[in-house]
Amino acid sequence: MKAAGIRGVGLVGSFGCGTGALENSLRKGPKPPEDLVFFVSGRERRIPVHAVDTSPLDNFVSKREIRRIDHFSRMALLGAFLALEDSGLTDASRDSLGLIIATGYGAIRTTFAFLDSVLVDGDSFASPTLFSNSVHNAAAAHVAIQLKITGPSLTVSQFEMSVSSALLTALRWLDQGRVERVLFGGVDEVCSVIGYCHERFFGDSGGRIQPFAANRHTAVAGEGAAFFLLDRQEESRYGLITEVRQGRITKAVPFPEKGSYIINADGHPGCFSLYRQLFRPEAEVAAFANHYGSFPSGQSFDLAIAALALRNGIFPSISGQEEMPKGWRYPGVVGKKGITCLKCDGEGYLGAIGLKGG
Amino acid sequence: MSTKEKIKKILVEELNLEDITPEEIMDDAPLFGDGLGLDSLDAVELVVLVQKHFGVEIKDMDEGRPALQSVDSLAAFIEAKSRL
């Protein structure tokens, strides 16, 4: 497949809104998570999460227009608006613009709100608005309507492999000439069910993701949307996506040995052990999940950081770098071999996205 | 809280009308179209909300169309049904 150029990047995360907010977070250190309050058998529980404020969406669309759009879709919509704005292609035709959204959980907050309403009040009281937003492709529908995108639209959910899986399709659409551009994004949200699961299955995270912690759980649930405007241009200020691979994890590193890697190590020691198996001792490796949180489509934020590093020619200067495994070092100048964003899941699969300067 | 006040609160909170307060909704303003700007999906939502909050069922379009004209008409419908 031919490479795809990254023309625009739109981000909304716990760090704030836009690429500048993420760069600020990388420079100054991650914002502390906030408490998510939920109830288990009537007892109040609190768990730290990286939560998102979507109020900047007011800059793009009126409150009335988004009144039936839930938090999940609002994050997607804000990310999409920002990516389109960043690309400078706001006036370009939307007829040949495709839309692909990757999500691990979908609109999980709305899905469970709908199910709860059926369980508590009965199916005759089920809200049609909650139902319409509970389906996985609701966000893509809202984005397409608000941005007047009339090209093909797709939502891909393959849990932690969602981003690489969806990106494969985006590259295929561009390669086939099915569309001229693709608005591609990863989005996931946090909710009380996620909070309950984190507390139930992982226990106390300590409130701070330590990506390279090998022996303890430090995952802090997060949410956000990272969108990209992709096209077939061979020159792009954010670089090119040259390759996307998925498959079973083997002992071989999936991309050029001397490139730099951004791994989506997000505080799950089981997954981190897989990354350790893959790399040589002198590998150039970075991990940034402590800036946006732990969620299935978090790899889309690594893709954004890789794009920013390619634009700047150098990896971000970061505050509070975590201690790394012996021999690994933090990347500096982006070399000719580029950057690989690597995601390993708990089932022994990997998704790898290769980027180079454009 | 009167029936009208409760209806207005439900309209704003349950239909997410973030750009208007319950006090700003006129009793006789049309709920749909040029008035409050609600649409057909809101109508379905309102049928569910009226049953949930007031225990009053809007059985079909013949009942729903006149009842859902305004806050005035909806309050009158709910109060009439509640007396049965």
XYZ file of C-alpha atoms in Angstrom:
442
model
C 0.000 0.000 0.000
C 1.095 3.557 -0.669
C 1.872 5.855 2.234
C -0.727 8.285 3.577
C 0.138 11.835 4.525
C -1.061 13.306 7.808
C -2.474 16.732 6.922
C -4.133 17.667 10.193
C -4.326 16.536 13.805
C -7.208 17.161 16.232
C -6.941 16.154 19.878
C -9.086 16.291 22.964
C -7.900 14.590 26.133
C -7.550 15.130 29.849
C -4.612 17.416 28.986
C -6.976 19.797 27.198
C -7.927 20.561 23.634
C -5.599 20.707 20.620
C -2.030 19.693 19.801
C -0.643 22.620 21.812
C -2.307 21.324 24.980
C -0.745 17.899 24.501
C 2.693 19.413 23.845
C 2.265 21.532 26.970
C 1.443 18.405 28.970
C 4.507 16.612 27.613
C 6.702 19.590 28.494
C 5.335 20.294 31.974
C 4.244 16.851 33.074
C 0.856 15.138 33.069
C -2.134 16.650 34.815
C -3.209 14.664 37.899
C -6.309 12.537 37.308
C -9.638 13.522 38.843
C -11.993 11.371 40.900
C -14.801 9.463 39.191
C -17.590 8.880 41.704
C -19.802 5.838 41.345
C -21.937 3.639 43.575
C -21.725 -0.077 44.270
C -24.638 -1.514 46.272
C -25.450 2.007 47.437
C -21.928 2.696 48.678
C -19.963 5.576 47.168
C -16.729 4.631 45.454
C -14.059 6.889 43.965
C -11.409 6.054 41.419
C -8.923 8.323 39.618
C -9.544 8.834 35.896
C -8.263 11.049 33.102
C -11.509 12.792 32.095
C -12.264 15.143 29.201
C -14.031 18.507 29.050
C -15.805 18.956 25.700
C -16.975 22.538 26.296
C -14.632 23.898 23.539
C -17.102 22.274 21.131
C -19.171 25.444 21.645
C -16.640 27.174 19.364
C -17.739 25.009 16.447
C -21.426 24.253 16.868
C -24.403 25.595 18.836
C -25.668 23.958 22.019
C -29.012 23.339 20.333
C -27.401 21.363 17.504
C -25.575 19.046 19.875
C -28.235 18.643 22.549
C -28.920 15.021 21.579
C -25.245 14.182 21.125
C -23.706 12.311 24.058
C -20.261 12.718 25.613
C -18.673 10.014 23.460
C -19.848 11.577 20.218
C -19.013 15.092 21.462
C -15.397 14.037 21.958
C -15.349 12.558 18.455
C -16.975 15.652 16.987
C -14.518 18.002 18.687
C -11.530 15.913 17.558
C -12.887 15.853 14.003
C -13.500 19.623 13.877
C -9.985 20.284 15.206
C -8.293 17.930 12.722
C -10.151 19.493 9.809
C -9.301 22.995 11.039
C -5.656 22.066 11.559
C -5.427 20.708 8.014
C -6.501 24.047 6.537
C -8.889 22.129 4.271
C -12.142 23.346 5.771
C -13.400 24.488 2.375
C -12.460 21.300 0.523
C -15.197 19.055 -0.869
C -16.698 16.636 1.623
C -17.975 14.364 -1.175
C -14.684 12.520 -1.464
C -13.896 12.586 2.236
C -14.204 9.262 4.056
C -14.721 8.914 7.787
C -13.375 6.068 9.923
C -13.643 5.876 13.707
C -11.818 3.345 15.883
C -13.182 2.552 19.328
C -12.712 -0.231 21.828
C -15.756 0.337 24.027
C -17.997 2.536 21.887
C -20.406 4.831 23.726
C -20.188 2.724 26.867
C -21.634 5.399 29.184
C -24.764 5.731 27.061
C -24.990 2.000 26.415
C -25.140 1.248 30.131
C -27.441 4.196 30.829
C -29.866 2.756 28.286
C -29.600 -0.766 29.735
C -30.042 0.595 33.265
C -33.184 2.466 32.217
C -34.653 -0.744 30.798
C -33.718 -2.750 33.896
C -34.978 -0.151 36.387
C -38.031 1.289 34.657
C -38.947 -1.418 32.136
C -38.688 -1.490 28.358
C -41.739 0.738 27.861
C -39.747 3.612 29.397
C -36.620 3.089 27.298
C -35.359 6.388 25.929
C -35.172 6.479 22.110
C -32.430 9.127 22.311
C -30.278 6.981 24.597
C -30.821 4.013 22.323
C -29.869 5.924 19.187
C -26.612 7.047 20.819
C -25.792 3.651 22.280
C -24.881 2.037 18.981
C -21.177 2.044 18.128
C -21.530 3.983 14.880
C -23.553 6.857 16.373
C -20.435 9.033 16.712
C -19.576 8.602 13.026
C -23.149 9.530 12.127
C -23.027 12.707 14.244
C -19.632 13.689 12.808
C -20.794 13.074 9.236
C -23.976 15.109 9.760
C -22.304 18.043 11.499
C -19.358 18.195 9.074
C -21.551 17.411 6.049
C -19.353 14.482 5.035
C -21.023 12.497 2.271
C -18.216 10.005 1.588
C -18.162 6.491 3.072
C -18.315 6.120 6.841
C -17.151 3.233 9.001
C -16.701 2.442 12.703
C -14.219 -0.268 13.641
C -14.159 -1.970 17.027
C -11.497 -4.582 17.705
C -10.819 -3.733 21.338
C -7.140 -2.828 21.763
C -6.379 -3.446 18.087
C -9.102 -1.035 16.955
C -6.751 1.771 15.901
C -4.423 -0.314 13.737
C -7.359 -2.251 12.300
C -9.254 0.914 11.348
C -6.124 2.550 9.997
C -5.546 -0.412 7.689
C -8.938 0.276 6.147
C -8.199 4.009 5.877
C -4.993 3.314 3.954
C -6.852 0.841 1.743
C -9.542 3.393 0.875
C -6.872 5.916 -0.102
C -4.876 3.310 -2.022
C -7.911 2.241 -4.012
C -8.828 5.831 -4.805
C -12.198 5.293 -3.180
C -11.777 8.656 -1.454
C -9.354 11.553 -1.745
C -9.040 12.032 1.994
C -9.968 10.184 5.163
C -10.875 11.710 8.480
C -9.628 9.045 10.836
C -9.951 9.028 14.620
C -9.706 6.949 17.758
C -12.175 7.634 20.562
C -13.127 6.000 23.860
C -14.824 7.195 27.018
C -14.685 6.427 30.714
C -17.741 5.736 32.872
C -18.767 4.235 36.185
C -18.731 0.717 34.714
C -15.103 1.207 33.672
C -14.370 2.604 37.140
C -15.979 -0.422 38.745
C -14.016 -2.822 36.529
C -10.703 -1.096 37.224
C -11.311 -1.229 40.963
C -12.616 -4.795 40.861
C -9.955 -6.319 38.628
C -6.874 -4.153 39.102
C -7.206 -2.634 42.580
C -5.409 0.535 43.590
C -3.417 2.036 40.713
C -1.745 4.624 42.892
C -3.332 7.355 40.731
C -0.390 7.665 38.345
C 0.387 5.601 35.255
C 3.944 4.332 35.299
C 4.323 2.953 31.757
C 7.511 1.002 32.465
C 6.453 -0.543 35.787
C 6.983 -4.265 35.260
C 5.555 -5.763 38.409
C 2.562 -3.722 39.472
C -0.653 -2.406 38.047
C -0.658 1.390 37.574
C -3.308 1.825 34.854
C -5.534 4.893 35.305
C -8.584 4.787 33.057
C -8.849 7.609 30.576
C -10.831 8.925 27.627
C -10.381 11.157 24.633
C -10.421 11.534 20.869
C -7.476 11.810 18.486
C -8.347 12.573 14.865
C -6.244 12.847 11.711
C -6.904 14.101 8.223
C -5.132 11.695 5.887
C -4.532 11.955 2.151
C -2.279 10.615 -0.572
C 0.097 13.571 -0.697
C 3.746 12.515 -0.572
C 4.720 15.583 1.390
C 3.174 16.302 4.721
C 4.306 18.396 7.670
C 3.258 15.673 10.104
C 4.941 12.910 8.124
C 3.619 9.843 6.363
C 2.047 6.653 7.596
C 4.063 4.135 5.641
C 2.889 0.833 7.043
C 0.342 -0.760 9.339
C 0.662 -4.325 10.568
C -1.327 -6.591 12.800
C -0.629 -10.125 13.937
C 0.487 -12.485 16.638
C 3.393 -11.367 18.751
C 6.617 -13.196 17.956
C 10.086 -12.596 19.296
C 11.010 -10.562 16.221
C 10.645 -6.790 16.335
C 8.018 -5.973 13.707
C 9.732 -2.950 12.145
C 13.296 -1.739 11.393
C 15.564 -2.483 14.287
C 17.118 0.940 14.662
C 14.001 3.071 14.496
C 12.349 4.736 17.458
C 9.282 3.283 19.108
C 6.301 4.688 20.953
C 4.743 1.852 22.895
C 1.235 2.011 24.282
C 2.350 0.756 27.693
C -0.445 2.069 29.890
C 0.134 0.536 33.297
C -0.835 -3.089 32.673
C 2.197 -5.202 33.649
C 0.991 -8.222 31.674
C 1.076 -6.228 28.434
C 4.332 -4.548 29.372
C 6.053 -7.926 29.654
C 5.251 -8.442 25.951
C 6.963 -5.177 24.998
C 10.032 -6.245 26.964
C 10.194 -9.473 24.982
C 10.189 -7.604 21.687
C 13.026 -5.148 22.090
C 16.780 -5.326 22.056
C 18.442 -3.923 25.180
C 19.553 -0.728 23.395
C 16.161 0.115 21.916
C 14.909 3.706 21.619
C 11.527 3.571 23.303
C 9.063 6.124 24.642
C 5.632 5.767 26.265
C 3.170 8.582 26.943
C -0.017 7.002 28.310
C 0.503 8.858 31.601
C -0.501 12.014 29.683
C -3.864 10.759 28.413
C -4.810 7.613 30.335
C -5.469 3.946 29.719
C -8.125 3.023 27.137
C -8.344 0.724 24.107
C -7.891 3.391 21.418
C -5.047 5.139 23.272
C -2.702 4.225 20.416
C -4.288 7.051 18.409
C -2.663 9.503 20.863
C 0.713 7.815 20.324
C 0.135 8.335 16.617
C -0.453 12.039 17.302
C 2.747 12.318 19.337
C 4.669 10.565 16.545
C 3.194 13.042 14.047
C 4.276 15.964 16.226
C 7.795 14.478 16.591
C 8.032 14.134 12.795
C 6.863 17.726 12.338
C 9.471 18.956 14.822
C 12.216 16.519 13.769
C 12.750 15.569 17.384
C 10.924 13.777 20.156
C 9.330 16.074 22.739
C 11.355 17.188 25.713
C 9.404 15.658 28.532
C 9.086 16.347 32.196
C 9.109 13.517 34.695
C 10.350 10.702 32.449
C 9.715 7.373 34.104
C 12.573 5.006 34.858
C 13.038 2.674 31.895
C 14.213 -0.931 31.684
C 17.991 -1.291 31.662
C 19.500 -0.419 28.290
C 16.400 1.263 26.810
C 16.745 4.950 26.125
C 14.429 7.830 25.293
C 14.588 8.796 21.581
C 16.002 12.151 20.533
C 16.234 13.323 16.923
C 13.887 11.433 14.595
C 16.057 9.317 12.299
C 15.530 8.193 8.721
C 14.004 4.945 9.904
C 11.185 6.914 11.427
C 8.887 6.013 14.291
C 6.796 2.959 15.008
C 3.742 3.154 17.270
C 3.339 -0.261 18.822
C 0.393 -1.694 20.723
C 0.430 -5.135 22.376
C -2.792 -6.493 23.809
C -3.382 -9.002 26.557
C -4.220 -11.733 24.042
C -0.816 -11.873 22.364
C -1.571 -9.653 19.369
C 0.171 -6.513 18.201
C -0.764 -3.555 16.057
C 2.127 -1.557 14.607
C 1.953 1.745 12.745
C 5.068 2.902 10.925
C 5.686 6.586 10.171
C 8.415 8.515 8.381
C 9.104 12.157 7.642
C 7.284 13.480 4.589
C -44.262 22.419 41.910
C -47.170 22.825 39.483
C -47.701 20.493 36.541
C -46.602 23.229 34.125
C -43.429 23.913 36.091
C -42.639 20.217 36.214
C -43.189 19.877 32.449
C -40.861 22.797 31.759
C -38.185 21.321 34.018
C -38.469 17.968 32.247
C -38.297 19.626 28.828
C -35.057 21.425 29.690
C -33.346 18.670 31.648
C -34.442 15.535 29.846
C -34.341 16.936 26.310
C -31.040 18.755 27.052
C -32.250 22.221 26.053
C -29.052 23.824 27.336
C -29.769 27.178 25.685
C -32.990 27.917 27.570
C -34.197 27.836 31.195
C -37.553 26.455 32.364
C -38.653 29.980 33.321
C -38.107 31.196 29.755
C -40.551 28.699 28.248
C -43.919 30.354 27.575
C -47.001 28.380 28.588
C -48.669 28.808 25.202
C -45.590 28.609 22.944
C -45.679 25.762 20.380
C -43.428 22.873 21.434
C -42.571 21.959 17.856
C -41.450 23.937 14.831
C -40.982 27.658 15.352
C -41.720 27.562 19.078
C -39.425 25.501 21.240
C -37.995 23.814 18.131
C -38.634 20.216 19.131
C -38.917 17.498 16.485
C -40.424 14.051 15.957
C -37.793 12.222 18.014
C -38.533 14.603 20.890
C -42.216 13.717 20.537
C -41.417 10.034 21.061
C -39.166 10.958 23.989
C -41.932 13.127 25.482
C -44.463 10.300 25.336
C -42.040 8.157 27.382
C -41.248 11.002 29.799
C -44.913 11.844 30.440
C -45.631 8.207 31.290
C -42.525 7.955 33.471
C -42.971 11.185 35.436
C -46.753 11.529 35.563
C -47.979 7.959 35.093
C -50.094 9.145 32.162
C -50.054 7.244 28.873
C -50.409 8.959 25.514
C -51.892 6.068 23.600
C -51.813 7.217 19.994
C -51.464 10.155 17.617
C -55.109 11.155 18.125
C -54.335 11.809 21.778
C -50.767 12.961 21.256
C -51.279 15.586 18.578
C -53.528 17.926 20.579
C -51.758 17.190 23.872
C -48.290 18.013 22.601
C -49.103 21.454 21.203
C -47.794 23.490 24.137
C -47.038 23.350 27.862
C -50.621 24.538 28.450
C -52.155 21.722 26.399
C -49.869 19.058 27.821
C -50.561 20.131 31.410
C -54.301 20.105 30.731
C -54.073 16.615 29.195
C -52.052 15.262 32.140
C -54.378 16.792 34.722
C -57.483 15.501 32.927
C -56.045 11.963 32.658
C -54.898 12.041 36.292
C -58.448 12.738 37.451
C -59.795 9.602 35.745
